[in-house]
mmCIF file of C-alpha atoms in Angstrom:
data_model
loop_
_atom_site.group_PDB
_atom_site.id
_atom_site.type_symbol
_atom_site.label_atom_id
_atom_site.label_comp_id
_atom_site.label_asym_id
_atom_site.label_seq_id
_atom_site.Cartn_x
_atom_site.Cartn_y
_atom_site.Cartn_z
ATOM 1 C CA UNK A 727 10.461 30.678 13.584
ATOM 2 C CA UNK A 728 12.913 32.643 15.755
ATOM 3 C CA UNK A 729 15.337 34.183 13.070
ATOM 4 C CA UNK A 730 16.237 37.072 12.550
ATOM 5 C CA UNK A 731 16.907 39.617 9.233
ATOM 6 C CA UNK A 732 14.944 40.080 6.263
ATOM 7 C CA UNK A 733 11.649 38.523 4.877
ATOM 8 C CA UNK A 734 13.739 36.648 2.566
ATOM 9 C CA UNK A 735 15.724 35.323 5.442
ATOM 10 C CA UNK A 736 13.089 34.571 7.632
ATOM 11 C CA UNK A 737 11.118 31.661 5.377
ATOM 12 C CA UNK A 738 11.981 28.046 6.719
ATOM 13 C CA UNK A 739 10.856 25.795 4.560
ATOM 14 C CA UNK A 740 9.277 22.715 6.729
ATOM 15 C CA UNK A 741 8.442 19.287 5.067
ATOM 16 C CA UNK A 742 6.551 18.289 8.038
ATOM 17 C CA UNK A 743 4.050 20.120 10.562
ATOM 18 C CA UNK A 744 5.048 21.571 13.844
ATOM 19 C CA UNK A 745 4.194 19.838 17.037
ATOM 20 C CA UNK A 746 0.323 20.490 17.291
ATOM 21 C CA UNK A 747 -0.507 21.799 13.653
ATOM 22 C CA UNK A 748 -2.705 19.815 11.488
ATOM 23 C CA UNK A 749 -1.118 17.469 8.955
ATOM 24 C CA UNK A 750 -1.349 18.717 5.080
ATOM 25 C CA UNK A 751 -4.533 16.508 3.556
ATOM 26 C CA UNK A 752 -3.413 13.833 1.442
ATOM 27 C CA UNK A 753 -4.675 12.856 -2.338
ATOM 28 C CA UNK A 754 -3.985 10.121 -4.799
ATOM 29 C CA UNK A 755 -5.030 10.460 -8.219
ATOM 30 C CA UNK A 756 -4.412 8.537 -11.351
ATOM 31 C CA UNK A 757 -4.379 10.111 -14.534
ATOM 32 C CA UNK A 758 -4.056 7.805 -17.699
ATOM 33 C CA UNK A 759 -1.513 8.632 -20.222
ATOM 34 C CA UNK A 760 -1.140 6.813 -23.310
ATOM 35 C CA UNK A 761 1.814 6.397 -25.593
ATOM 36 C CA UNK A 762 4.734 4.493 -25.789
ATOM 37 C CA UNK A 763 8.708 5.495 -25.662
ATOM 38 C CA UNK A 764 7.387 8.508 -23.865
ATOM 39 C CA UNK A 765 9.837 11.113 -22.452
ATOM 40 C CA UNK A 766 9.434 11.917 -18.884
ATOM 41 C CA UNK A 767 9.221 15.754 -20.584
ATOM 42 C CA UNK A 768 6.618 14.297 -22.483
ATOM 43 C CA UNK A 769 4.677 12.403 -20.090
ATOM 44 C CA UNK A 770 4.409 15.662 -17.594
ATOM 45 C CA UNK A 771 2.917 17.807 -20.794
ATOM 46 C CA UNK A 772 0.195 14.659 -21.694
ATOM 47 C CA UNK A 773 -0.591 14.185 -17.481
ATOM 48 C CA UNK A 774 -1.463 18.389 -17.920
ATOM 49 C CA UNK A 775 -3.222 17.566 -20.801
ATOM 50 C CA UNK A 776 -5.769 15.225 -19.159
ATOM 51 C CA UNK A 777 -5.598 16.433 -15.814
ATOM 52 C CA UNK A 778 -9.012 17.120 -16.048
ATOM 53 C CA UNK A 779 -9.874 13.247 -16.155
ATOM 54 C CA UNK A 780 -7.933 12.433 -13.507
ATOM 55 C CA UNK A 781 -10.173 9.344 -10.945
ATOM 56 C CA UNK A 782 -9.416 10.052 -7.554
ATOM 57 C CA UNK A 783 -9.024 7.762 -4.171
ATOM 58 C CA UNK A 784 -10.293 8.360 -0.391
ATOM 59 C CA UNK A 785 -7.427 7.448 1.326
ATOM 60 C CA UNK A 786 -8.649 4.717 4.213
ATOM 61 C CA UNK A 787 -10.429 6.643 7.309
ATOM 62 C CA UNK A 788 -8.199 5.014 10.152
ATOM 63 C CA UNK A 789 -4.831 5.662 7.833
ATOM 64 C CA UNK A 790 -5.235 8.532 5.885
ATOM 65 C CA UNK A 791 -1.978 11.146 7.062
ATOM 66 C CA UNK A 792 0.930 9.423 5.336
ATOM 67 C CA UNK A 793 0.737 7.861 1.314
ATOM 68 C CA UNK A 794 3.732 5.194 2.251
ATOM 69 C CA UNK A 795 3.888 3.205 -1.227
ATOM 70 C CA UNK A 796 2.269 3.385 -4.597
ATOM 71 C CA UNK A 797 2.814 0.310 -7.334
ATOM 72 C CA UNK A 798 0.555 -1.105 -10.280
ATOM 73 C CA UNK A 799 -0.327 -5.085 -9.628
ATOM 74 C CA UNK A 800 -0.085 -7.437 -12.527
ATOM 75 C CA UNK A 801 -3.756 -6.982 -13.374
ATOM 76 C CA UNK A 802 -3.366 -2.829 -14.144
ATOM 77 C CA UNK A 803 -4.693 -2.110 -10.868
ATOM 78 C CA UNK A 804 -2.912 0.199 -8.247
ATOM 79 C CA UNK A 805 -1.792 -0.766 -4.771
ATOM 80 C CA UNK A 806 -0.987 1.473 -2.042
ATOM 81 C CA UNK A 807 0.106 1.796 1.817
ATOM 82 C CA UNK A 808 -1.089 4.626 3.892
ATOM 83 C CA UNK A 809 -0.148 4.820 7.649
ATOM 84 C CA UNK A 810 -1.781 7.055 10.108
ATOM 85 C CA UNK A 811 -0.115 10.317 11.691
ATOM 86 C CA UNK A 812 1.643 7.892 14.706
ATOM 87 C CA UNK A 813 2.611 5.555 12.845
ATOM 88 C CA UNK A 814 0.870 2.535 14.328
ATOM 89 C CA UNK A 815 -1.564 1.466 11.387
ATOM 90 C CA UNK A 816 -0.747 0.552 8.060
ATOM 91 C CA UNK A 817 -3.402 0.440 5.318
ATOM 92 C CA UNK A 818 -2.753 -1.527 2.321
ATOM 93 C CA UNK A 819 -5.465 -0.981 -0.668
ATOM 94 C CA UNK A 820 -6.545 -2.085 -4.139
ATOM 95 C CA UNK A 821 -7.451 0.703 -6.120
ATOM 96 C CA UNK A 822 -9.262 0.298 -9.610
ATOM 97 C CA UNK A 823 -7.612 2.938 -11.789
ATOM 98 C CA UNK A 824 -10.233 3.037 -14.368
ATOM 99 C CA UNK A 825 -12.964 3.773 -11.287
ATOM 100 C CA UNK A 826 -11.519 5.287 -8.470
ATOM 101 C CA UNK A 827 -13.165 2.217 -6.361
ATOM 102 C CA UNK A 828 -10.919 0.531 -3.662
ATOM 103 C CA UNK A 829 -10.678 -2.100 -0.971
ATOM 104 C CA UNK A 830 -8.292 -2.583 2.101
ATOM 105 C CA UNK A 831 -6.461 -5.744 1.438
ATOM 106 C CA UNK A 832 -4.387 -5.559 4.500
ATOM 107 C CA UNK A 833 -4.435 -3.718 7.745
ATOM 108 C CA UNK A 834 -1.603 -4.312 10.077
ATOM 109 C CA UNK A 835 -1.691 -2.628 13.519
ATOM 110 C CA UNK A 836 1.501 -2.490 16.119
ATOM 111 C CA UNK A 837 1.148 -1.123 19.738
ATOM 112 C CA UNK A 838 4.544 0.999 19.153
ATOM 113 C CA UNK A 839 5.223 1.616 15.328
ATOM 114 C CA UNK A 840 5.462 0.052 11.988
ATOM 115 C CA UNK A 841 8.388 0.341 9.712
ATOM 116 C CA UNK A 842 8.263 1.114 6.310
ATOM 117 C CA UNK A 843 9.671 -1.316 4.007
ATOM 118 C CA UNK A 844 9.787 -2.676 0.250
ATOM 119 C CA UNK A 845 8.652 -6.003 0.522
ATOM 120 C CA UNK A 846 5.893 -6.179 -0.907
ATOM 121 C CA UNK A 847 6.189 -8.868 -3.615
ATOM 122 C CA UNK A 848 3.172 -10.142 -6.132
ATOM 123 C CA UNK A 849 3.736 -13.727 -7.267
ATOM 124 C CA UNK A 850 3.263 -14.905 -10.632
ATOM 125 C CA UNK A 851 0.126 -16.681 -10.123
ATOM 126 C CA UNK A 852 -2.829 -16.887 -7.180
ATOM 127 C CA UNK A 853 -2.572 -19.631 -4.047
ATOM 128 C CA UNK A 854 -5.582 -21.137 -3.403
ATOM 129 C CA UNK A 855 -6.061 -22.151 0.377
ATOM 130 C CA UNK A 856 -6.515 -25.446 -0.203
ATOM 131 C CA UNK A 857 -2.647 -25.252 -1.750
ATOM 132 C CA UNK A 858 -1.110 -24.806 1.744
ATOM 133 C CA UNK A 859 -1.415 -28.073 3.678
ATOM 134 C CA UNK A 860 -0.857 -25.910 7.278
ATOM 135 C CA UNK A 861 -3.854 -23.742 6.402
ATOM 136 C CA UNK A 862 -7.031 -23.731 8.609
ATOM 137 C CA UNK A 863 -9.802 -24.241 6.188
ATOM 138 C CA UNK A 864 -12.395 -23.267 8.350
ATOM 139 C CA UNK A 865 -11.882 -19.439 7.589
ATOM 140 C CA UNK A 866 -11.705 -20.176 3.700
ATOM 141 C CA UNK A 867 -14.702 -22.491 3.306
ATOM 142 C CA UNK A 868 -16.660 -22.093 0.047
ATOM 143 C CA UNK A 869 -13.782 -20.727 -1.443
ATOM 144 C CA UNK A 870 -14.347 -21.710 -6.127
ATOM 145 C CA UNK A 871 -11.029 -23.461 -7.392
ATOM 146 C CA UNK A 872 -9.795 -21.478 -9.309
ATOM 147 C CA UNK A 873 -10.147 -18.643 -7.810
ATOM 148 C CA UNK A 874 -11.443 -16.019 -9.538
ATOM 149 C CA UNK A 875 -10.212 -13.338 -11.918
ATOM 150 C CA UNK A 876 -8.178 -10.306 -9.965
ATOM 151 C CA UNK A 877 -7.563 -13.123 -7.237
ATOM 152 C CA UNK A 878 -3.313 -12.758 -6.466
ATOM 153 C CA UNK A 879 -1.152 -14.026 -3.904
ATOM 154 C CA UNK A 880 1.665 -11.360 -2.183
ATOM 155 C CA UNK A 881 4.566 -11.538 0.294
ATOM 156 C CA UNK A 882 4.534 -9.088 2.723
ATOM 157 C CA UNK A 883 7.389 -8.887 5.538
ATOM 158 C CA UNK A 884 5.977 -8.009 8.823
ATOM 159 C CA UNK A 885 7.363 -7.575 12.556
ATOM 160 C CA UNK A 886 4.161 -8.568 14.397
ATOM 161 C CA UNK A 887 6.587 -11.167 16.208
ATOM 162 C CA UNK A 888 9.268 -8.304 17.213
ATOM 163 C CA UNK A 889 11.495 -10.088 13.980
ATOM 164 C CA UNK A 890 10.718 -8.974 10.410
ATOM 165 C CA UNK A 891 9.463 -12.461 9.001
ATOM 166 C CA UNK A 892 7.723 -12.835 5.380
ATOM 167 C CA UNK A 893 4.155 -14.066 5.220
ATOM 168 C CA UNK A 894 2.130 -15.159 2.151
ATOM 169 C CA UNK A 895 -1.430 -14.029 1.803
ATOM 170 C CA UNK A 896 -4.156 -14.114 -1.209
ATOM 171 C CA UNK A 897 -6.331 -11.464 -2.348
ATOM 172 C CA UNK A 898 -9.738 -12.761 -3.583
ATOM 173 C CA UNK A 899 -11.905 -9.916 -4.849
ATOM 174 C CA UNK A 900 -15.271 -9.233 -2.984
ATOM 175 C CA UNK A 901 -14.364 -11.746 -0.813
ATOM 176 C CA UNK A 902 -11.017 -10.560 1.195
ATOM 177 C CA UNK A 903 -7.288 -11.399 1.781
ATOM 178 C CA UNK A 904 -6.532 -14.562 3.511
ATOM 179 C CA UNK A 905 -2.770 -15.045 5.188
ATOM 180 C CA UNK A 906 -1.431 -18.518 4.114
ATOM 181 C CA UNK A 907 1.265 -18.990 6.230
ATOM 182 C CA UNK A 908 4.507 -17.509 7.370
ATOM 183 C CA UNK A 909 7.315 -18.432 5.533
ATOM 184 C CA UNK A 910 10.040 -17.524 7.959
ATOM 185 C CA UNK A 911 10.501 -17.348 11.975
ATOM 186 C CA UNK A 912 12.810 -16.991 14.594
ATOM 187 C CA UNK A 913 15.350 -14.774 16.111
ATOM 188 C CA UNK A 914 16.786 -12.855 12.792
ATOM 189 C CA UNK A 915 14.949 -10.598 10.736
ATOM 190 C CA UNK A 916 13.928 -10.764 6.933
ATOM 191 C CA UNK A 917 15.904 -7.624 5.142
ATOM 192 C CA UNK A 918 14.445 -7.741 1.512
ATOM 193 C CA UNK A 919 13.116 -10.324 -0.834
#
């Protein structure tokens, strides 16, 4: 792009697209490797070996450009966060490792941008609704006490009120995720957890 000299000197290697060109496809896949005390030398040679079994995930239609955030959940599944191209939608899914099925478990949506950040946090044990006195019960009616297996509760920081501020939600499966509460407000921002 504009140098030059000799083939050699003429690659630029570019991480990201230029202005107009399509953005590389993205793909998660999970492939299982068992052992324990496993060298990362090790690991790389057993992920070759069963490459070939690896269960693959659609990323979400309205946030499929950028794979944010990967982690496992308590309960073996995967989690991760996929924004679109600008930036303004961040996905949030549950993937089944074992199936390659998933489901959105958060969407958040800014008019300008959303930052990335680490704060995602998985608590020890699900919230029920009924747990948070300030909750309005009319969007969690029905809802079995205890909740049921792969139900878990998160933090998640957000800046939908211009200050990054934690919020708790819970995850029940086939049914959806259901914010608690906020846990902090005002005129400072929430860093890390």
């Amino acid at each position: 792009q504009g140098k030059d000299g000799s083939a050699e000197e003429l690659y630029e290697d570019h991480r990201y697209p230029f202005a107009g060109q399509e953005n590389p496809r993205v793909q998660l896949g999970h492939v299982r490797v068992l052992g324990q005390n496993v060298s990362d030398s090790q690991i790389d040679k057993l992920a070759e070996e069963e490459w070939e079994h690896a269960v693959w995930f659609s990323p979400p239609r309205e946030a499929s450009e950028y794979l944010a955030r990967v982690t496992y959940l308590p309960d073996g599944t995967a989690c991760a966060q996929w924004q679109n191209r600008t930036q303004t939608t961040l996905v949030i899914v549950r993937m089944e490792t074992a199936t390659g099925k998933s489901r959105t478990i958060l969407t958040e949506r800014s008019d300008v941008w959303i930052n990335l950040h680490h704060m995602f946090h998985v608590l020890p044990r699900p919230i029920h609704p009924d747990e948070c006195s300030d909750y309005d019960r009319k969007d969690a009616t029905d809802l079995p006490l205890p909740l049921p297996d792969g139900s878990f509760s998160f933090l998640f920081a957000s800046e939908r009120s211009s200050f990054c501020h934690l919020y708790l939600y819970t995850y029940i499966p086939g049914v959806r995720s259901f914010l608690l509460r906020s846990l902090t407000c005002g005129p400072w921002v929430v860093e890390s957890i």
